[in-house]
Tab-separated table of C-alpha atoms in Angstrom:
chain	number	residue	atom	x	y	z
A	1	UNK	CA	4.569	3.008	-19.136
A	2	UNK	CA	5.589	6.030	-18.488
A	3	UNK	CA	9.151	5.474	-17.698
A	4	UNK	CA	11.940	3.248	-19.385
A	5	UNK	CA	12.000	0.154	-17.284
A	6	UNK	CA	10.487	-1.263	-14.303
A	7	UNK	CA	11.543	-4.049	-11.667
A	8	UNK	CA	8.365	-5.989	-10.430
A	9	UNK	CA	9.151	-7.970	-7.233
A	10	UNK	CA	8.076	-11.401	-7.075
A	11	UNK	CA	4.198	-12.460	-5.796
A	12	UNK	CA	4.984	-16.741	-5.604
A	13	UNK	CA	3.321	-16.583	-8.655
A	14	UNK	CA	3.488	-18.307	-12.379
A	15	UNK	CA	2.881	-15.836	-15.092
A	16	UNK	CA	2.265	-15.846	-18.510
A	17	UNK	CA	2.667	-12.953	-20.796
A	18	UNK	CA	1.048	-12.548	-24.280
A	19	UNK	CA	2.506	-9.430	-26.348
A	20	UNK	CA	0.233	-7.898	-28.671
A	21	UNK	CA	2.879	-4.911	-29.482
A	22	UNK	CA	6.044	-3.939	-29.517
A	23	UNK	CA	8.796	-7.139	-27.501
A	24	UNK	CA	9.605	-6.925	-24.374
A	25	UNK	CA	13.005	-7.029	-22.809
A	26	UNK	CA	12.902	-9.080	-19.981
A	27	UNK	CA	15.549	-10.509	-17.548
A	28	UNK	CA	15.061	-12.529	-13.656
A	29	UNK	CA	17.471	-12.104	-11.189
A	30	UNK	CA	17.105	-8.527	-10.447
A	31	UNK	CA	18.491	-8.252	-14.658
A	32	UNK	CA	21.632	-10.382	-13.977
A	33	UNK	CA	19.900	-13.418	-15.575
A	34	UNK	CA	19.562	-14.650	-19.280
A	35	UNK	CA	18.017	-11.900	-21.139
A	36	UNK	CA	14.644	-12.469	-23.093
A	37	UNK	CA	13.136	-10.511	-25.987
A	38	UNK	CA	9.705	-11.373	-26.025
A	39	UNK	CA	7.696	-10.754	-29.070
A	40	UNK	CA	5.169	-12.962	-28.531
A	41	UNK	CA	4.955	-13.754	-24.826
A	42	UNK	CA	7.009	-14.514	-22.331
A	43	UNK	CA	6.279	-17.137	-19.146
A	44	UNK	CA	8.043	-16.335	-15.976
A	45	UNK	CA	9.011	-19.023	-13.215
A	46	UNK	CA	8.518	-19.114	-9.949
A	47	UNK	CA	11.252	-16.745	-8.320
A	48	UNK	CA	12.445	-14.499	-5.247
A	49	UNK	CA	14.052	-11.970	-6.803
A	50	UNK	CA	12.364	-9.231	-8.852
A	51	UNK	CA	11.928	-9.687	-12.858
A	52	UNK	CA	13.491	-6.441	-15.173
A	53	UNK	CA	10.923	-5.376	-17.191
A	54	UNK	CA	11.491	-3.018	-20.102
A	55	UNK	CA	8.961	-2.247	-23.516
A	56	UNK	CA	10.915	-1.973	-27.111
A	57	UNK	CA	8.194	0.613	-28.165
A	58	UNK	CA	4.435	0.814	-27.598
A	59	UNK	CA	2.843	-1.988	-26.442
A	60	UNK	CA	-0.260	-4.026	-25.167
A	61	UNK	CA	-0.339	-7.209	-23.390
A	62	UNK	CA	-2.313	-9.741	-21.579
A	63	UNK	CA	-1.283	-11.769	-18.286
A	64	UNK	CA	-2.372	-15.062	-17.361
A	65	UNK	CA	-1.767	-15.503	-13.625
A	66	UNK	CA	-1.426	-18.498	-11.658
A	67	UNK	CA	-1.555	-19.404	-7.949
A	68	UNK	CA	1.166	-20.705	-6.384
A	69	UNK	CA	0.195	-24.282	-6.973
A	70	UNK	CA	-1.380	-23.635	-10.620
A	71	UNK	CA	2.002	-23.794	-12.612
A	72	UNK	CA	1.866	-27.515	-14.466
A	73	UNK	CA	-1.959	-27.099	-13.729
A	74	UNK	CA	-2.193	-24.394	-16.274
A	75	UNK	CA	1.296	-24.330	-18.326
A	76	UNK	CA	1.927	-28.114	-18.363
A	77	UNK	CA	5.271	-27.082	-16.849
A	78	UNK	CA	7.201	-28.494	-13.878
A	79	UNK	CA	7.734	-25.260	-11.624
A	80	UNK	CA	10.820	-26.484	-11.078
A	81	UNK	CA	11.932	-26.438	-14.683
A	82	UNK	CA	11.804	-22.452	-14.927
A	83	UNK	CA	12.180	-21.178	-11.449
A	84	UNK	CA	14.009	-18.273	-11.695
A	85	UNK	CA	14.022	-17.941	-15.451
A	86	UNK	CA	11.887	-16.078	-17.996
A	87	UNK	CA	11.373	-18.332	-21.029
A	88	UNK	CA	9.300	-17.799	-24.173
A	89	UNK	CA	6.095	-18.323	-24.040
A	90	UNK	CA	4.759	-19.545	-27.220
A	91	UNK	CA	7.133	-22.496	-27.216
A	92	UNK	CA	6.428	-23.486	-23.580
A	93	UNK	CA	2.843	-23.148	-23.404
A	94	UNK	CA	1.201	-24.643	-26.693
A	95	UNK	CA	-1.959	-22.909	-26.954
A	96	UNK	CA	-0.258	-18.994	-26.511
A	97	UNK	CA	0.378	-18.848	-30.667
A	98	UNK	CA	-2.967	-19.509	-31.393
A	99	UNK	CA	-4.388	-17.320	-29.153
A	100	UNK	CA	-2.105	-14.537	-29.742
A	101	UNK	CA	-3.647	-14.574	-33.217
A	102	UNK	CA	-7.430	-14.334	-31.845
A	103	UNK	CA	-6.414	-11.362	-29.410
A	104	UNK	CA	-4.803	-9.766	-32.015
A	105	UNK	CA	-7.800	-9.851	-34.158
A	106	UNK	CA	-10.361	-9.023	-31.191
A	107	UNK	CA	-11.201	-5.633	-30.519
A	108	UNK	CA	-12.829	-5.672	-27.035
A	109	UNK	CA	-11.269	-5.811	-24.158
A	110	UNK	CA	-14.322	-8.020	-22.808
A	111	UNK	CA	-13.954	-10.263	-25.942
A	112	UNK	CA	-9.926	-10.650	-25.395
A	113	UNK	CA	-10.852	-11.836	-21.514
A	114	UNK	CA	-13.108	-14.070	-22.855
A	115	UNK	CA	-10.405	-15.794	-25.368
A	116	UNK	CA	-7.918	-16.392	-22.675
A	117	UNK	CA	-10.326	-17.473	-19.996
A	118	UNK	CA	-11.165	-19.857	-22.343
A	119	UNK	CA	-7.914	-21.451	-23.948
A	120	UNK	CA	-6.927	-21.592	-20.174
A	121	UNK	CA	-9.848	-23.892	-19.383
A	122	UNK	CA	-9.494	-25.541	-22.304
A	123	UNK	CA	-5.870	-26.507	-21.754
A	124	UNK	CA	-6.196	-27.617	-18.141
A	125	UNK	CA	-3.937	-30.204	-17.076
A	126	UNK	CA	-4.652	-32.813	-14.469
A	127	UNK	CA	-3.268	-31.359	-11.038
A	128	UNK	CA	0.309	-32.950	-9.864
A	129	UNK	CA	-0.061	-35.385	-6.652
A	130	UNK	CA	0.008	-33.499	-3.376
A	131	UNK	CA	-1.494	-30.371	-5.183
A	132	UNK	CA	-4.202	-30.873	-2.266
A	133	UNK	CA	-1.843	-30.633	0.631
A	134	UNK	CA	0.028	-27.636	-0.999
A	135	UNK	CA	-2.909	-25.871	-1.259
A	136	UNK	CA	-4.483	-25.921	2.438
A	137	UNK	CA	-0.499	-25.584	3.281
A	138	UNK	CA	-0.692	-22.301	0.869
A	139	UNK	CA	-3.932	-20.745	2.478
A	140	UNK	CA	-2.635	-20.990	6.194
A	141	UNK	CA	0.595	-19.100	5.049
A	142	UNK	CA	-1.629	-16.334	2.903
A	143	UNK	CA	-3.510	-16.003	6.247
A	144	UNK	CA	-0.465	-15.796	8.183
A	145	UNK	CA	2.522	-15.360	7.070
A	146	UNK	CA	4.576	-15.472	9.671
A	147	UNK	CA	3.563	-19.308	10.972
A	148	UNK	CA	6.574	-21.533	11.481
A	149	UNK	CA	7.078	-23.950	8.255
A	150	UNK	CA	6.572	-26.589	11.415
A	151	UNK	CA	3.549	-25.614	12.560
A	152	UNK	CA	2.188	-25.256	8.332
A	153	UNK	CA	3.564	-28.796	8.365
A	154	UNK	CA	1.963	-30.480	11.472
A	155	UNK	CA	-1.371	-28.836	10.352
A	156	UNK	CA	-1.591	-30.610	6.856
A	157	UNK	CA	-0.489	-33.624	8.626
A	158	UNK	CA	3.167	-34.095	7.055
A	159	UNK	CA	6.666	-33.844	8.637
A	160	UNK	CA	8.542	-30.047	7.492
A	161	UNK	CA	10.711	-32.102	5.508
A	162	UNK	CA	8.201	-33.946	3.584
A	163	UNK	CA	6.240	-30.353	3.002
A	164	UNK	CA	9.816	-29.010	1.458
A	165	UNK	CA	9.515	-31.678	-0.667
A	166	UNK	CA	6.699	-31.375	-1.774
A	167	UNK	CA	6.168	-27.577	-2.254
A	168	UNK	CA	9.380	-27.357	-4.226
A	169	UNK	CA	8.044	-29.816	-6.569
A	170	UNK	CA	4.663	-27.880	-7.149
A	171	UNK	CA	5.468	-24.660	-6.146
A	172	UNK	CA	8.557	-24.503	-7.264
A	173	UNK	CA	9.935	-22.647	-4.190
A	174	UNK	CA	10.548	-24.100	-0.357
A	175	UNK	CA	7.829	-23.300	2.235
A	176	UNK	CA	10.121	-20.494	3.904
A	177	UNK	CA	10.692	-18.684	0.431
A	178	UNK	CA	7.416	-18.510	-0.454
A	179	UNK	CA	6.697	-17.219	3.063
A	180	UNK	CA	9.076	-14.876	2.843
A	181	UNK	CA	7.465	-13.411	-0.457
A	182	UNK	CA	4.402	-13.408	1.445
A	183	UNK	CA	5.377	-11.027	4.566
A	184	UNK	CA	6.947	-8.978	1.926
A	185	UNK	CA	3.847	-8.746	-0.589
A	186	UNK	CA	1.741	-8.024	2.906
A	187	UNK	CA	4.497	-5.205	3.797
A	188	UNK	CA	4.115	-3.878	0.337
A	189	UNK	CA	0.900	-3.865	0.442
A	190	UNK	CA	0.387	-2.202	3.545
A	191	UNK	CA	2.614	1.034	2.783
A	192	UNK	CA	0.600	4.407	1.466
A	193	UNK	CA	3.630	5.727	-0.547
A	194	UNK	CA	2.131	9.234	-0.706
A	195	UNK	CA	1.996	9.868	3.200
A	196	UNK	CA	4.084	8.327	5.988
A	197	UNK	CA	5.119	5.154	6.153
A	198	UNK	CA	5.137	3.249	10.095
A	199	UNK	CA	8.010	1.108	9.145
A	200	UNK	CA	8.427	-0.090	12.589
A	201	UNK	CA	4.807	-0.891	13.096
A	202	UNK	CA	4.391	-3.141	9.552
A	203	UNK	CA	7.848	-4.604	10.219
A	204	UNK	CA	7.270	-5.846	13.515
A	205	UNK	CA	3.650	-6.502	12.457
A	206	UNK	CA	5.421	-8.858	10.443
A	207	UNK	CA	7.644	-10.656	12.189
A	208	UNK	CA	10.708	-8.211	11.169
A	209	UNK	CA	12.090	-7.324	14.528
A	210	UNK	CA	15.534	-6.224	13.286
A	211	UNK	CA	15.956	-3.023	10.784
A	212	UNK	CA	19.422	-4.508	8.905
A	213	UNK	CA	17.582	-7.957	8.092
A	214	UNK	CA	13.949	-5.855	6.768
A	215	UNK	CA	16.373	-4.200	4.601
A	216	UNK	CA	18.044	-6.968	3.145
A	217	UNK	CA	14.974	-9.238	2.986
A	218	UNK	CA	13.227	-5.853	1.005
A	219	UNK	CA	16.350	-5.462	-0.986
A	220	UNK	CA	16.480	-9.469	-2.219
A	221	UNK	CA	12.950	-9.101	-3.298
A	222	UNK	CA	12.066	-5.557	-4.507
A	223	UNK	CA	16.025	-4.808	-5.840
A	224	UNK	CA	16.052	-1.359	-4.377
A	225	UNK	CA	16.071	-0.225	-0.078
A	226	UNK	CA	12.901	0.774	1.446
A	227	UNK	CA	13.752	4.322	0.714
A	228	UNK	CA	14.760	4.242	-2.918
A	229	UNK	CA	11.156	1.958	-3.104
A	230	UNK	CA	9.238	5.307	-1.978
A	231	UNK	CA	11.024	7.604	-3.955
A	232	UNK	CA	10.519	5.864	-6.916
A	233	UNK	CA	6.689	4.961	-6.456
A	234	UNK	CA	5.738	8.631	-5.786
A	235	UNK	CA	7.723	9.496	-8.982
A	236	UNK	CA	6.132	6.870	-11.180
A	237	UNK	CA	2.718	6.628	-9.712
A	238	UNK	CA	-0.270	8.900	-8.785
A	239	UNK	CA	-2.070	8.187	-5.298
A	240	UNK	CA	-4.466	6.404	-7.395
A	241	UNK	CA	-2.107	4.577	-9.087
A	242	UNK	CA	-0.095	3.435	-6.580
A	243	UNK	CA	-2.834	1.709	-4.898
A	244	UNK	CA	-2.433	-1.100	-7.168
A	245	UNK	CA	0.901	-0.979	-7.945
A	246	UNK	CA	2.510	-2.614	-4.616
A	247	UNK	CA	5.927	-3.853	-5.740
A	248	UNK	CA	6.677	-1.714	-9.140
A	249	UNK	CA	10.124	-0.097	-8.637
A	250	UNK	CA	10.068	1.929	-12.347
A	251	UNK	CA	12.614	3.248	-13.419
A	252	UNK	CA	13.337	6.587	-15.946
């Protein structure tokens, strides 16, 4: 990295962190939460708010990232357990130490895929009850984001409450979070940071009719306004770069 620190704004996501370097100082809750100095990994929850992100020295690492519904899948860990947090990996997630040790002694980058790829299949848990339901429930909000929870509901054949139920107990997050983070992710996604940005047009695109509640919805999950978000992508990132680097707020 070419900066000190970064915030990186929450995808719905589960993701697992293996450090082959230097720790990593790491904090959810936009930084105000419990503080984590990863040295060998780190696993962060389920969250809506962006994780703090900031290397000790030179570093490498790996991620292992889940869907939405692929947290106790893969980790063996209720969602629910670390939403919000950022807890060590190697004691949550039992096969990370010994696998930290093979990547560490690989020395292609094809070869280090390969190890993860397959402790991950190897350490496949059976998937939670309902994992099904959240799933189809999951690809109509990826395909639209701004469906009613209601509608999401009626079309997996469940009442909205049972859904909320549900999803918070795999996902780890409500149905209207997680399509929340999914308008924003599309919004993020759809802004060229090197030219000009049709606010208006993605916003209402989007569902976002009104500028005050864009901007606090983009604060909540990015940590910075829209316009301190632009300014600090065209400082951080190339064109290039910044094509795959939706949702990076670095930070000198």
């Amino acid at each position: 990295m070419p900066y000190t620190r970064e915030r990186i704004a929450p995808t719905g996501s589960t993701v697992g962190i293996v450090v082959l370097g230097d720790a990593l100082l790491q904090a959810a809750d936009d930084g105000t939460g419990e503080r984590l100095r990863a040295t060998c990994g780190a696993l962060i929850g389920p969250h809506d708010r962006p994780v703090v992100n900031q290397p000790t020295g030179e570093t490498h690492a790996i991620g292992i990232v889940t869907t939405p519904v692929g947290c106790e899948t893969v980790f063996g860990v209720a969602p629910s357990t670390i939403r919000g947090r950022v807890v060590d990996l190697c004691s949550t997630w039992s096969p990370a130490t010994r696998l930290r040790t093979e990547l560490c002694a690989a020395d292609e980058p094809d070869r280090m895929l390969e190890l993860v790829a397959d402790r991950v299949r190897q350490g496949l848990g059976a998937p939670p009850r309902g994992v099904e339901r959240c799933e189809v429930a999951l690809g109509r909000l990826v395909a639209d984001p701004t469906l009613s929870i209601a509608q999401v509901a009626a079309d997996v054949g469940v009442g909205r409450e049972h859904l909320g139920r549900e999803f918070t107990r795999i996902v780890g997050l409500t149905p209207r979070t997680l399509s929340r983070l999914l308008r924003m992710r599309r919004l993020l996604a759809g802004i060229d940071v090197h030219g000009a940005v049709a606010w208006r047009e993605l916003a209402a695109d989007l569902g976002w009719f009104d500028q005050a509640h864009l901007i606090r919805d983009f604060r909540r999950h990015t940590g910075v306004t829209p316009t301190d978000y632009i300014e600090a992508q065209r400082a951080g990132f190339t064109d290039v770069e910044a094509e795959d680097a939706a949702g990076f707020v670095p930070e000198s």
